[in-house]
Amino acid sequence: MTHQVDNQAPPLTPYDAAEDAALIEGLHREGAGWAEGDLRRLGKLAGSAEAQEWAEQANRFPPELRTHDRYGNRIDEVEFHPSWHNLMRVAVAEGAATVWADNRAGGHVARAAGALAWGHTEAGHGCPVSMTYAVVPALRHQPDLAAIYEPLLVSREYDPGLRIPTTKRGILAGMGMTEKQGGSDVRTNTTAATPTAEPGVYRLTGHKWFTSAPMCDVFLVLAQAPGGLSCFLVPRVLPDGTRNTFRIQRLKDKLGNRSNASSEPEFDDTVAWLVGPEGRGVKTIIEMVNFTRLDCVIGTSAIMRKALVEAGHHTRHRAAFGAKLIDQPLMRNVLADLALESEAATTLALRLAGAADRAVHGDESETAFRRIATAVGKYWVTKRGPAFTAEALECLGGNGYVEESGMPRLYREAPLLSIWEGSGNVNALDVLRALAKEPAVAEALIAELSLSHGANRHLDAAVTRIGTELTDLDDIQSRSRRLVELMALALQGSLLVRHAPAAVADAFCATRLGGDWGNAFGTLPPTADIDAILTRALPH
């Protein structure tokens, strides 16, 4: 009897990654109810044994750099496991960037919801998918280049391999902003762009520090032109079929995100095309960054939800001290607390996607709201990821600490989304920058928060505090994290008060805004309706 296995949870797969009330309700509320059928289908695929195996293999067999071929020719290629390509094929086929071609109201919301469900697989391949989506509005600053590349970027066909971009059925895009001497301070970049005799064509010399997905077909990069820091399009393969100089010095040995290659490319007389005016590089590429920041919020929300589903599944099947874990009051408190955090993140992510969608279609008030709320959400939601995944992992005990559970991969992935596209300080300061330069953004945020006025006293008090904080500019930079955190919690609370069941909204506001909470998950007060929260949150 020593090999009889009892009291272990069965495999979670197959399950439906879209079985999430907050997700489905948000999809409809933000204008993309027409996409529910596709979302349900994708959710079942994401939770299938096959897709979960792809995710595991893509991380167990990380990409490998091939600087030269067997004959000594420089090729600078990265080889990926077939599971990576399977994940990419589905992501592209499901519409990585087709929203720009379809131009359907709610399209950005439908895409976000799909990412929240498909994110139950693994996060690494989401990097090139996100950049391909986000590059389109930035590339439109140069209409002649957009006319060539945009139809390929919005394709639903995944066509890997380095070839002339215009000969492919679909292409992917990447981004190269940071350099080793400055990181997020991109104005210190030293990569030089020298104009050629051909209008709009430059030659780049320099070294980028963190360029992910180097097998993408084209990249937007920042370099110093005669007129100042500028944005350029760099293809891996030139129109005549020759390889552009893109020497990959090494791949980063990262904490997580192992399936995705992150590289240090060297430019040496590399051919590039100017995107937007000289000296306006940051203003041009920030169009791309705004959308990748949104995807950081979406990505963290997907990780949270996946971790919660895993914790709920384990505790439903595991018994200790005479009862199933999920039936024990303290574990129920932990799970309910995690459920509140997850629903708040998902709800905010979909609200931000809705703002992006309406902004793209010309809504000025939503443009102002999106400007500040995306930075606020990027700061806070991604900050919550590591603590959340650690607590969810702990719900599985020692089983969760083992690689086979998949929980360590989620835990290692979580900090990344707070770092990419601007770390916490960068996003907090970006909120201050928006408030200082664009008065309409504060008005848009307060208008959004006012929609829930009178519904919850803790929320009303938080909104009042925000107004007070905004009138006091002394030491505002050192206080910016406190301010942005309060904005994020008030925004999440306002959304939940308006759109979630009372059990969810009341418990969230009482704990996150009212202070009736400890310093760890699992410290909900006795007034919290834990049964109602868990019935809503956990798949049945």
Coordinates of C-alpha atoms in Angstrom, one line a residue:
M1 CA 0.0 0.0 0.0
T2 CA 3.0 2.4 0.0
H3 CA 2.3 3.5 -3.5
Q4 CA -1.4 4.1 -3.2
V5 CA -2.1 7.8 -3.9
D6 CA -4.9 9.4 -1.8
N7 CA -5.9 12.9 -1.0
Q8 CA -4.2 14.5 -4.0
A9 CA -6.1 16.9 -6.3
P10 CA -6.8 15.5 -9.8
P11 CA -5.5 17.4 -12.8
L12 CA -7.3 20.7 -13.4
T13 CA -7.4 20.2 -17.1
P14 CA -9.6 20.4 -19.0
Y15 CA -11.2 23.5 -17.7
D16 CA -12.7 26.7 -19.2
A17 CA -10.4 29.7 -18.7
A18 CA -13.3 32.0 -19.6
E19 CA -15.6 30.7 -16.8
D20 CA -15.3 33.9 -14.9
A21 CA -18.3 36.1 -14.1
A22 CA -16.2 39.3 -13.9
L23 CA -14.7 38.6 -17.3
I24 CA -18.0 37.8 -19.1
E25 CA -19.9 40.7 -17.4
G26 CA -17.1 43.1 -18.2
L27 CA -17.0 42.0 -21.8
H28 CA -20.7 42.9 -22.3
R29 CA -20.5 46.1 -20.2
E30 CA -17.6 47.5 -22.2
G31 CA -19.2 46.9 -25.5
A32 CA -18.0 43.6 -26.8
G33 CA -20.8 41.2 -25.9
W34 CA -20.8 40.1 -29.6
A35 CA -17.5 38.3 -28.9
E36 CA -18.7 36.0 -26.1
G37 CA -18.9 33.0 -28.3
D38 CA -15.3 33.3 -29.5
L39 CA -14.2 34.0 -25.9
R40 CA -15.9 30.9 -24.6
R41 CA -14.3 28.8 -27.4
L42 CA -10.8 30.3 -26.7
G43 CA -11.3 29.7 -22.9
K44 CA -11.9 26.0 -23.4
L45 CA -8.8 25.8 -25.7
A46 CA -6.7 27.7 -23.1
G47 CA -7.7 25.2 -20.4
S48 CA -7.2 22.1 -22.5
A49 CA -4.5 19.6 -21.6
E50 CA -2.9 20.3 -25.0
A51 CA -2.5 24.0 -24.5
Q52 CA -1.3 23.7 -20.9
E53 CA 1.3 21.2 -22.1
W54 CA 2.5 23.7 -24.8
A55 CA 2.9 26.3 -22.0
E56 CA 4.9 23.9 -19.8
Q57 CA 7.2 22.8 -22.7
A58 CA 7.8 26.3 -24.0
N59 CA 9.3 27.2 -20.6
R60 CA 11.0 23.9 -19.9
F61 CA 12.8 24.2 -23.3
P62 CA 13.8 27.9 -23.5
P63 CA 14.9 29.6 -26.7
E64 CA 18.5 29.2 -27.9
L65 CA 20.7 31.7 -29.7
R66 CA 22.4 30.8 -32.9
T67 CA 24.9 33.6 -33.8
H68 CA 26.4 31.7 -36.7
D69 CA 25.5 28.8 -39.0
R70 CA 27.7 25.7 -39.4
Y71 CA 29.8 27.5 -42.1
G72 CA 30.6 30.5 -40.0
N73 CA 28.1 32.9 -41.5
R74 CA 26.6 35.4 -39.0
I75 CA 22.8 34.6 -38.8
D76 CA 21.7 36.0 -35.4
E77 CA 18.7 33.7 -35.1
V78 CA 16.9 32.3 -32.0
E79 CA 15.4 28.8 -32.1
F80 CA 12.2 28.1 -30.2
H81 CA 10.6 24.9 -29.1
P82 CA 7.7 23.8 -31.3
S83 CA 5.3 24.5 -28.4
W84 CA 6.2 28.2 -28.6
H85 CA 5.2 28.2 -32.2
N86 CA 1.9 26.4 -31.3
L87 CA 1.1 29.1 -28.8
M88 CA 2.0 31.9 -31.2
R89 CA 0.0 30.4 -34.0
V90 CA -3.2 30.4 -31.8
A91 CA -2.6 33.9 -30.5
V92 CA -2.1 35.4 -33.9
A93 CA -5.0 33.4 -35.4
E94 CA -7.2 34.7 -32.6
G95 CA -6.4 38.3 -33.6
A96 CA -3.2 39.6 -32.1
A97 CA -3.6 42.9 -34.0
T98 CA -6.6 42.5 -36.3
V99 CA -8.6 45.0 -34.2
W100 CA -6.9 47.8 -36.2
A101 CA -8.2 46.4 -39.5
D102 CA -11.7 45.4 -38.2
N103 CA -12.2 48.8 -36.5
R104 CA -15.3 47.4 -34.8
A105 CA -16.7 49.1 -31.7
G106 CA -15.6 47.0 -28.7
G107 CA -12.8 45.4 -30.7
H108 CA -10.1 46.3 -28.2
V109 CA -12.3 45.0 -25.3
A110 CA -12.8 41.7 -27.2
R111 CA -9.0 41.4 -27.7
A112 CA -8.4 42.2 -24.0
A113 CA -10.9 39.5 -22.9
G114 CA -9.3 37.0 -25.2
A115 CA -5.9 37.8 -23.7
L116 CA -7.3 37.4 -20.2
A117 CA -8.5 33.9 -21.1
W118 CA -5.6 32.8 -23.3
G119 CA -3.2 34.1 -20.6
H120 CA -4.0 31.0 -18.6
T121 CA -1.5 29.2 -20.8
E122 CA 1.8 31.1 -20.3
A123 CA 2.9 34.8 -20.5
G124 CA 6.1 34.7 -22.5
H125 CA 4.6 34.5 -26.0
G126 CA 2.3 37.4 -25.0
C127 CA 5.3 39.7 -25.4
P128 CA 5.6 39.7 -29.2
V129 CA 1.8 39.5 -29.5
S130 CA 1.4 42.6 -27.4
M131 CA 4.1 44.5 -29.3
T132 CA 2.6 43.6 -32.7
Y133 CA -0.7 45.0 -31.5
A134 CA 0.8 48.1 -30.0
V135 CA 3.1 49.1 -32.8
V136 CA 0.2 50.0 -35.3
P137 CA -0.8 53.4 -33.9
A138 CA 2.9 54.4 -33.6
L139 CA 3.7 53.3 -37.1
R140 CA 0.8 55.4 -38.4
H141 CA 2.9 58.5 -37.7
Q142 CA 4.7 57.5 -40.9
P143 CA 1.8 56.8 -43.4
D144 CA 4.0 55.5 -46.2
L145 CA 5.5 52.8 -43.9
A146 CA 2.2 52.0 -42.3
A147 CA 0.8 51.4 -45.8
I148 CA 3.4 48.8 -46.4
Y149 CA 3.6 47.0 -43.1
E150 CA 0.2 47.4 -41.4
P151 CA -1.7 44.9 -43.5
L152 CA 0.9 42.3 -42.5
L153 CA 0.9 43.3 -38.9
V154 CA -2.9 42.8 -38.6
S155 CA -2.8 39.4 -40.3
R156 CA -4.2 36.3 -38.6
E157 CA -1.5 34.1 -40.1
Y158 CA 1.6 33.2 -38.1
D159 CA 4.5 33.0 -40.5
P160 CA 7.8 32.6 -38.6
G161 CA 11.3 32.9 -40.0
L162 CA 13.4 35.7 -41.2
R163 CA 12.5 36.7 -44.8
I164 CA 11.6 39.8 -46.6
P165 CA 8.6 41.1 -44.7
T166 CA 6.5 41.9 -47.7
T167 CA 6.8 38.3 -49.0
K168 CA 5.3 36.9 -45.8
R169 CA 1.7 36.2 -44.9
G170 CA 2.0 38.0 -41.6
I171 CA 4.7 39.7 -39.6
L172 CA 5.5 40.5 -36.0
A173 CA 6.9 43.7 -34.4
G174 CA 9.2 44.3 -31.5
M175 CA 10.6 47.4 -29.7
G176 CA 14.1 48.5 -28.7
M177 CA 14.1 51.6 -26.4
T178 CA 16.5 51.1 -23.5
E179 CA 20.3 51.1 -23.3
K180 CA 22.6 50.0 -20.6
Q181 CA 23.6 53.5 -19.5
G182 CA 20.1 54.8 -19.0
G183 CA 17.4 52.2 -18.8
S184 CA 14.1 54.0 -18.7
D185 CA 15.8 57.4 -19.1
V186 CA 15.8 57.0 -22.8
R187 CA 16.9 60.5 -23.5
T188 CA 20.4 59.4 -22.5
N189 CA 20.5 56.9 -25.4
T190 CA 23.7 57.0 -27.4
T191 CA 22.7 54.9 -30.4
A192 CA 23.4 57.3 -33.3
A193 CA 21.3 57.7 -36.5
T194 CA 23.0 59.1 -39.5
P195 CA 21.0 60.3 -42.5
T196 CA 21.7 58.8 -45.9
A197 CA 21.2 60.4 -49.3
E198 CA 17.8 58.6 -49.5
P199 CA 15.1 60.6 -47.8
G200 CA 13.9 59.0 -44.6
V201 CA 16.6 56.4 -44.5
Y202 CA 19.3 56.3 -41.8
R203 CA 22.1 54.2 -40.6
L204 CA 22.2 53.2 -36.9
T205 CA 25.2 52.5 -34.7
G206 CA 24.7 51.5 -31.1
H207 CA 23.7 48.8 -28.6
K208 CA 20.3 48.1 -27.1
W209 CA 20.0 46.6 -23.6
F210 CA 16.7 44.8 -23.5
T211 CA 15.1 44.0 -26.8
S212 CA 12.7 41.1 -26.5
A213 CA 11.4 38.7 -29.2
P214 CA 14.4 39.3 -31.5
M215 CA 12.9 37.0 -34.2
C216 CA 10.2 39.6 -34.9
D217 CA 10.3 41.0 -38.4
V218 CA 10.5 44.7 -37.7
F219 CA 11.3 46.8 -34.6
L220 CA 10.6 50.3 -33.5
V221 CA 13.8 51.7 -31.9
L222 CA 15.0 55.0 -30.5
A223 CA 18.2 56.6 -31.7
Q224 CA 19.8 60.1 -31.7
A225 CA 19.4 61.8 -35.0
P226 CA 20.7 65.2 -35.9
G227 CA 17.4 66.7 -34.8
G228 CA 17.3 64.8 -31.5
L229 CA 16.0 61.5 -30.1
S230 CA 13.9 59.9 -32.9
C231 CA 11.9 56.8 -33.7
F232 CA 13.0 54.4 -36.4
L233 CA 11.7 51.2 -38.1
V234 CA 14.4 48.5 -38.3
P235 CA 13.6 45.4 -40.3
R236 CA 15.6 42.2 -39.7
V237 CA 15.6 41.5 -43.5
L238 CA 16.0 44.3 -46.0
P239 CA 13.8 44.7 -49.1
D240 CA 16.6 43.3 -51.3
G241 CA 16.7 40.1 -49.2
T242 CA 19.9 40.8 -47.3
R243 CA 20.1 40.5 -43.5
N244 CA 20.1 43.9 -41.8
T245 CA 22.9 44.2 -39.2
F246 CA 21.2 43.1 -36.0
R247 CA 24.0 41.3 -34.0
I248 CA 22.5 39.6 -31.0
Q249 CA 25.2 39.7 -28.3
R250 CA 23.5 37.5 -25.9
L251 CA 20.1 36.4 -24.5
K252 CA 19.2 37.5 -21.0
D253 CA 19.1 34.9 -18.3
K254 CA 15.9 36.1 -16.7
L255 CA 14.2 35.2 -13.4
G256 CA 11.0 34.2 -15.3
N257 CA 9.5 34.7 -18.7
R258 CA 11.8 31.9 -19.8
S259 CA 9.9 31.0 -23.0
N260 CA 10.5 34.4 -24.4
A261 CA 13.9 35.5 -25.7
S262 CA 15.1 38.9 -24.5
S263 CA 18.3 40.1 -26.3
E264 CA 21.0 42.7 -26.5
P265 CA 21.3 43.6 -30.2
E266 CA 24.1 45.6 -31.6
F267 CA 23.5 48.0 -34.6
D268 CA 26.5 48.6 -36.9
D269 CA 25.6 50.6 -40.0
T270 CA 22.1 49.1 -39.6
V271 CA 19.5 50.4 -42.1
A272 CA 16.5 52.2 -40.5
W273 CA 13.5 54.3 -41.6
L274 CA 12.4 57.3 -39.7
V275 CA 9.0 57.1 -38.1
G276 CA 7.5 60.5 -37.3
P277 CA 9.6 63.7 -37.2
E278 CA 13.2 63.9 -36.0
G279 CA 13.4 64.8 -32.3
R280 CA 9.9 63.5 -31.6
G281 CA 10.9 59.9 -30.9
V282 CA 9.4 59.6 -27.4
K283 CA 6.2 61.2 -28.5
T284 CA 6.0 58.8 -31.4
I285 CA 6.9 55.5 -29.6
I286 CA 4.7 56.4 -26.5
E287 CA 1.7 55.5 -28.7
M288 CA 3.1 52.0 -28.6
V289 CA 3.9 52.1 -24.9
N290 CA 0.4 53.1 -24.0
F291 CA -1.0 49.9 -25.4
T292 CA 1.8 47.6 -24.0
R293 CA 1.1 49.1 -20.6
L294 CA -2.5 48.2 -20.9
D295 CA -1.3 44.7 -21.8
C296 CA 0.8 44.6 -18.6
V297 CA -2.4 45.2 -16.6
I298 CA -4.2 42.5 -18.6
G299 CA -1.3 40.1 -18.2
T300 CA -1.1 40.5 -14.5
S301 CA -4.9 40.0 -14.2
A302 CA -4.7 36.8 -16.2
I303 CA -1.9 35.5 -13.9
M304 CA -4.0 36.3 -10.9
R305 CA -7.0 34.6 -12.2
K306 CA -5.0 31.5 -13.2
A307 CA -3.4 31.3 -9.8
L308 CA -6.8 31.7 -8.1
V309 CA -8.3 28.9 -10.2
E310 CA -5.4 26.6 -9.3
A311 CA -5.7 27.4 -5.6
G312 CA -9.5 26.9 -5.7
H313 CA -9.1 23.5 -7.5
H314 CA -6.5 22.2 -5.1
T315 CA -8.4 23.3 -1.9
R316 CA -11.6 21.8 -3.2
H317 CA -10.0 18.3 -3.5
R318 CA -7.4 18.4 -0.7
A319 CA -8.4 17.4 2.9
A320 CA -6.6 18.2 6.1
F321 CA -7.6 18.0 9.8
G322 CA -10.8 16.3 9.0
A323 CA -12.3 18.5 6.2
K324 CA -11.7 19.7 2.7
L325 CA -9.4 22.8 2.7
I326 CA -12.0 24.8 0.9
D327 CA -14.5 24.1 3.7
Q328 CA -12.2 25.4 6.5
P329 CA -13.0 29.0 7.6
L330 CA -9.4 30.3 7.4
M331 CA -8.7 29.0 4.0
R332 CA -12.1 30.4 2.8
N333 CA -11.0 33.8 4.1
V334 CA -7.7 33.6 2.1
L335 CA -9.5 32.5 -1.1
A336 CA -12.2 35.1 -0.8
D337 CA -9.5 37.8 -0.2
L338 CA -7.7 36.7 -3.4
A339 CA -11.0 36.6 -5.3
L340 CA -11.6 40.2 -4.4
E341 CA -8.2 41.2 -5.7
S342 CA -8.6 39.2 -8.8
E343 CA -12.0 40.6 -9.7
A344 CA -10.8 44.2 -9.0
A345 CA -7.9 43.7 -11.4
T346 CA -10.0 42.1 -14.2
T347 CA -12.7 44.7 -13.9
L348 CA -10.2 47.5 -14.1
A349 CA -8.3 45.9 -17.0
L350 CA -11.6 45.7 -19.0
R351 CA -12.5 49.3 -18.2
L352 CA -9.1 50.4 -19.5
A353 CA -9.6 48.4 -22.6
G354 CA -13.0 50.0 -23.1
A355 CA -11.4 53.4 -22.6
A356 CA -8.8 52.6 -25.2
D357 CA -11.5 51.4 -27.6
R358 CA -13.6 54.5 -27.3
A359 CA -10.5 56.8 -27.4
V360 CA -9.5 55.2 -30.7
H361 CA -12.9 56.0 -32.0
G362 CA -12.6 59.7 -31.1
D363 CA -14.1 60.0 -27.6
E364 CA -12.2 62.9 -26.0
S365 CA -13.3 62.3 -22.5
E366 CA -12.3 58.6 -22.7
T367 CA -9.0 59.7 -24.2
A368 CA -8.3 61.9 -21.1
F369 CA -9.4 59.1 -18.7
R370 CA -7.3 56.5 -20.5
R371 CA -4.3 58.8 -20.3
I372 CA -4.2 58.8 -16.5
A373 CA -6.0 55.6 -15.7
T374 CA -3.7 53.3 -17.7
A375 CA -0.7 54.6 -15.8
V376 CA -2.5 54.3 -12.5
G377 CA -3.6 50.7 -13.3
K378 CA -0.2 49.7 -14.6
Y379 CA 1.4 51.0 -11.4
W380 CA -1.0 49.2 -9.0
V381 CA -2.3 46.0 -10.6
T382 CA 1.2 44.9 -11.6
K383 CA 2.4 45.7 -8.1
R384 CA -0.1 43.3 -6.6
G385 CA 0.9 40.4 -8.8
P386 CA 3.9 39.0 -6.8
A387 CA 2.1 39.0 -3.4
F388 CA -1.0 37.5 -4.9
T389 CA 0.8 34.6 -6.7
A390 CA 2.8 33.9 -3.5
E391 CA -0.4 33.6 -1.5
A392 CA -2.1 31.4 -4.1
L393 CA 1.0 29.2 -4.3
E394 CA 0.9 28.8 -0.5
C395 CA -2.7 27.5 -0.8
L396 CA -1.2 24.4 -2.4
G397 CA 1.4 24.0 0.3
G398 CA 4.5 22.1 -0.7
N399 CA 2.8 20.9 -3.8
G400 CA 2.7 24.5 -5.0
Y401 CA 6.4 24.9 -4.5
V402 CA 7.2 22.2 -7.1
E403 CA 7.7 23.1 -10.7
E404 CA 5.2 20.5 -11.9
S405 CA 2.4 22.4 -10.3
G406 CA 3.0 25.4 -12.6
M407 CA 2.7 27.8 -9.7
P408 CA 6.5 28.6 -9.5
R409 CA 6.3 29.7 -13.2
L410 CA 3.4 32.1 -12.3
Y411 CA 5.3 33.4 -9.3
R412 CA 8.5 34.1 -11.3
E413 CA 6.5 35.8 -14.0
A414 CA 4.6 38.2 -11.8
P415 CA 7.3 40.8 -11.0
L416 CA 8.1 41.3 -14.7
L417 CA 4.9 43.1 -15.6
S418 CA 5.7 45.7 -13.0
I419 CA 9.1 46.3 -14.5
W420 CA 8.4 46.2 -18.2
E421 CA 7.1 49.4 -19.9
G422 CA 8.2 51.4 -16.9
S423 CA 8.7 50.3 -13.4
G424 CA 6.6 51.5 -10.5
N425 CA 8.4 54.8 -10.0
V426 CA 8.3 55.5 -13.7
N427 CA 4.5 55.0 -13.9
A428 CA 3.9 56.9 -10.6
L429 CA 5.8 59.9 -12.0
D430 CA 4.0 59.5 -15.3
V431 CA 0.7 60.1 -13.5
L432 CA 2.2 63.3 -12.0
R433 CA 3.3 64.4 -15.5
A434 CA -0.1 63.8 -16.9
L435 CA -1.7 65.8 -14.1
A436 CA 0.7 68.7 -14.6
K437 CA 0.5 68.9 -18.4
E438 CA -3.0 67.8 -19.1
P439 CA -5.6 69.3 -16.8
A440 CA -8.4 67.3 -18.5
V441 CA -7.1 64.0 -17.1
A442 CA -7.8 64.9 -13.4
E443 CA -11.3 66.0 -14.4
A444 CA -11.8 62.7 -16.3
L445 CA -10.7 60.7 -13.3
I446 CA -12.8 62.6 -10.8
A447 CA -15.8 62.3 -13.2
E448 CA -15.4 58.5 -13.3
L449 CA -15.1 58.3 -9.5
S450 CA -18.2 60.5 -9.1
L451 CA -20.3 58.0 -10.8
S452 CA -20.4 56.0 -7.6
H453 CA -20.9 58.9 -5.2
G454 CA -23.0 58.1 -2.2
A455 CA -22.8 54.3 -2.7
N456 CA -20.1 53.6 -0.2
R457 CA -18.8 55.8 2.6
H458 CA -15.3 54.4 2.5
L459 CA -15.1 55.1 -1.2
D460 CA -16.5 58.6 -0.8
A461 CA -13.9 59.3 1.8
A462 CA -11.1 58.1 -0.5
V463 CA -12.3 60.3 -3.3
T464 CA -12.3 63.3 -1.0
R465 CA -8.8 62.5 0.1
I466 CA -7.7 62.3 -3.6
G467 CA -9.1 65.8 -4.1
T468 CA -7.2 67.1 -1.1
E469 CA -4.0 65.4 -2.2
L470 CA -4.2 67.1 -5.6
T471 CA -4.3 70.5 -4.0
D472 CA -1.2 70.0 -2.0
L473 CA 1.9 70.0 -4.2
D474 CA 4.5 70.0 -1.4
D475 CA 6.7 66.9 -1.7
I476 CA 4.4 65.6 -4.3
Q477 CA 7.0 63.4 -6.0
S478 CA 7.9 61.6 -2.8
R479 CA 4.2 61.1 -2.1
S480 CA 3.4 60.0 -5.6
R481 CA 3.2 56.3 -4.8
R482 CA 0.7 56.9 -2.0
L483 CA -1.4 59.1 -4.3
V484 CA -1.4 56.7 -7.2
E485 CA -2.2 53.7 -5.0
L486 CA -5.2 55.6 -3.6
M487 CA -6.3 56.5 -7.1
A488 CA -6.1 52.9 -8.2
L489 CA -8.0 51.5 -5.1
A490 CA -10.7 54.2 -5.4
L491 CA -11.1 53.5 -9.2
Q492 CA -11.3 49.7 -8.5
G493 CA -13.7 50.3 -5.7
S494 CA -15.9 52.6 -7.8
L495 CA -16.1 50.0 -10.6
L496 CA -17.0 47.3 -8.2
V497 CA -19.6 49.4 -6.4
R498 CA -21.3 50.0 -9.8
H499 CA -20.9 46.7 -11.4
A500 CA -20.2 43.8 -8.9
P501 CA -22.5 42.1 -6.4
A502 CA -22.7 43.9 -3.0
A503 CA -20.8 41.2 -1.3
V504 CA -17.7 41.9 -3.5
A505 CA -18.0 45.6 -3.5
D506 CA -18.6 46.0 0.2
A507 CA -15.8 43.7 1.2
F508 CA -13.4 45.4 -1.2
C509 CA -14.2 48.9 0.0
A510 CA -14.2 48.0 3.7
T511 CA -10.7 46.4 3.5
R512 CA -8.8 48.3 0.8
L513 CA -10.3 51.7 1.5
G514 CA -11.8 51.4 5.0
G515 CA -8.8 49.9 6.7
D516 CA -10.6 46.9 8.2
W517 CA -7.9 44.6 6.9
G518 CA -4.5 43.1 7.9
N519 CA -1.2 43.2 6.1
A520 CA -1.6 39.8 4.4
F521 CA -4.3 38.1 2.3
G522 CA -6.8 36.1 4.4
T523 CA -7.6 38.9 6.8
L524 CA -11.1 39.8 5.7
P525 CA -13.3 41.1 8.6
P526 CA -16.2 39.0 10.0
T527 CA -18.7 41.2 8.1
A528 CA -17.4 39.9 4.7
D529 CA -19.9 37.6 2.9
I530 CA -17.3 35.0 2.1
D531 CA -19.7 32.4 0.9
A532 CA -21.1 34.8 -1.7
I533 CA -17.7 35.9 -2.8
L534 CA -16.4 32.4 -3.4
T535 CA -19.6 31.2 -5.1
R536 CA -19.1 33.9 -7.7
A537 CA -15.3 33.6 -8.0
L538 CA -14.6 29.9 -8.3
P539 CA -15.5 27.6 -11.2
H540 CA -18.1 25.1 -10.3

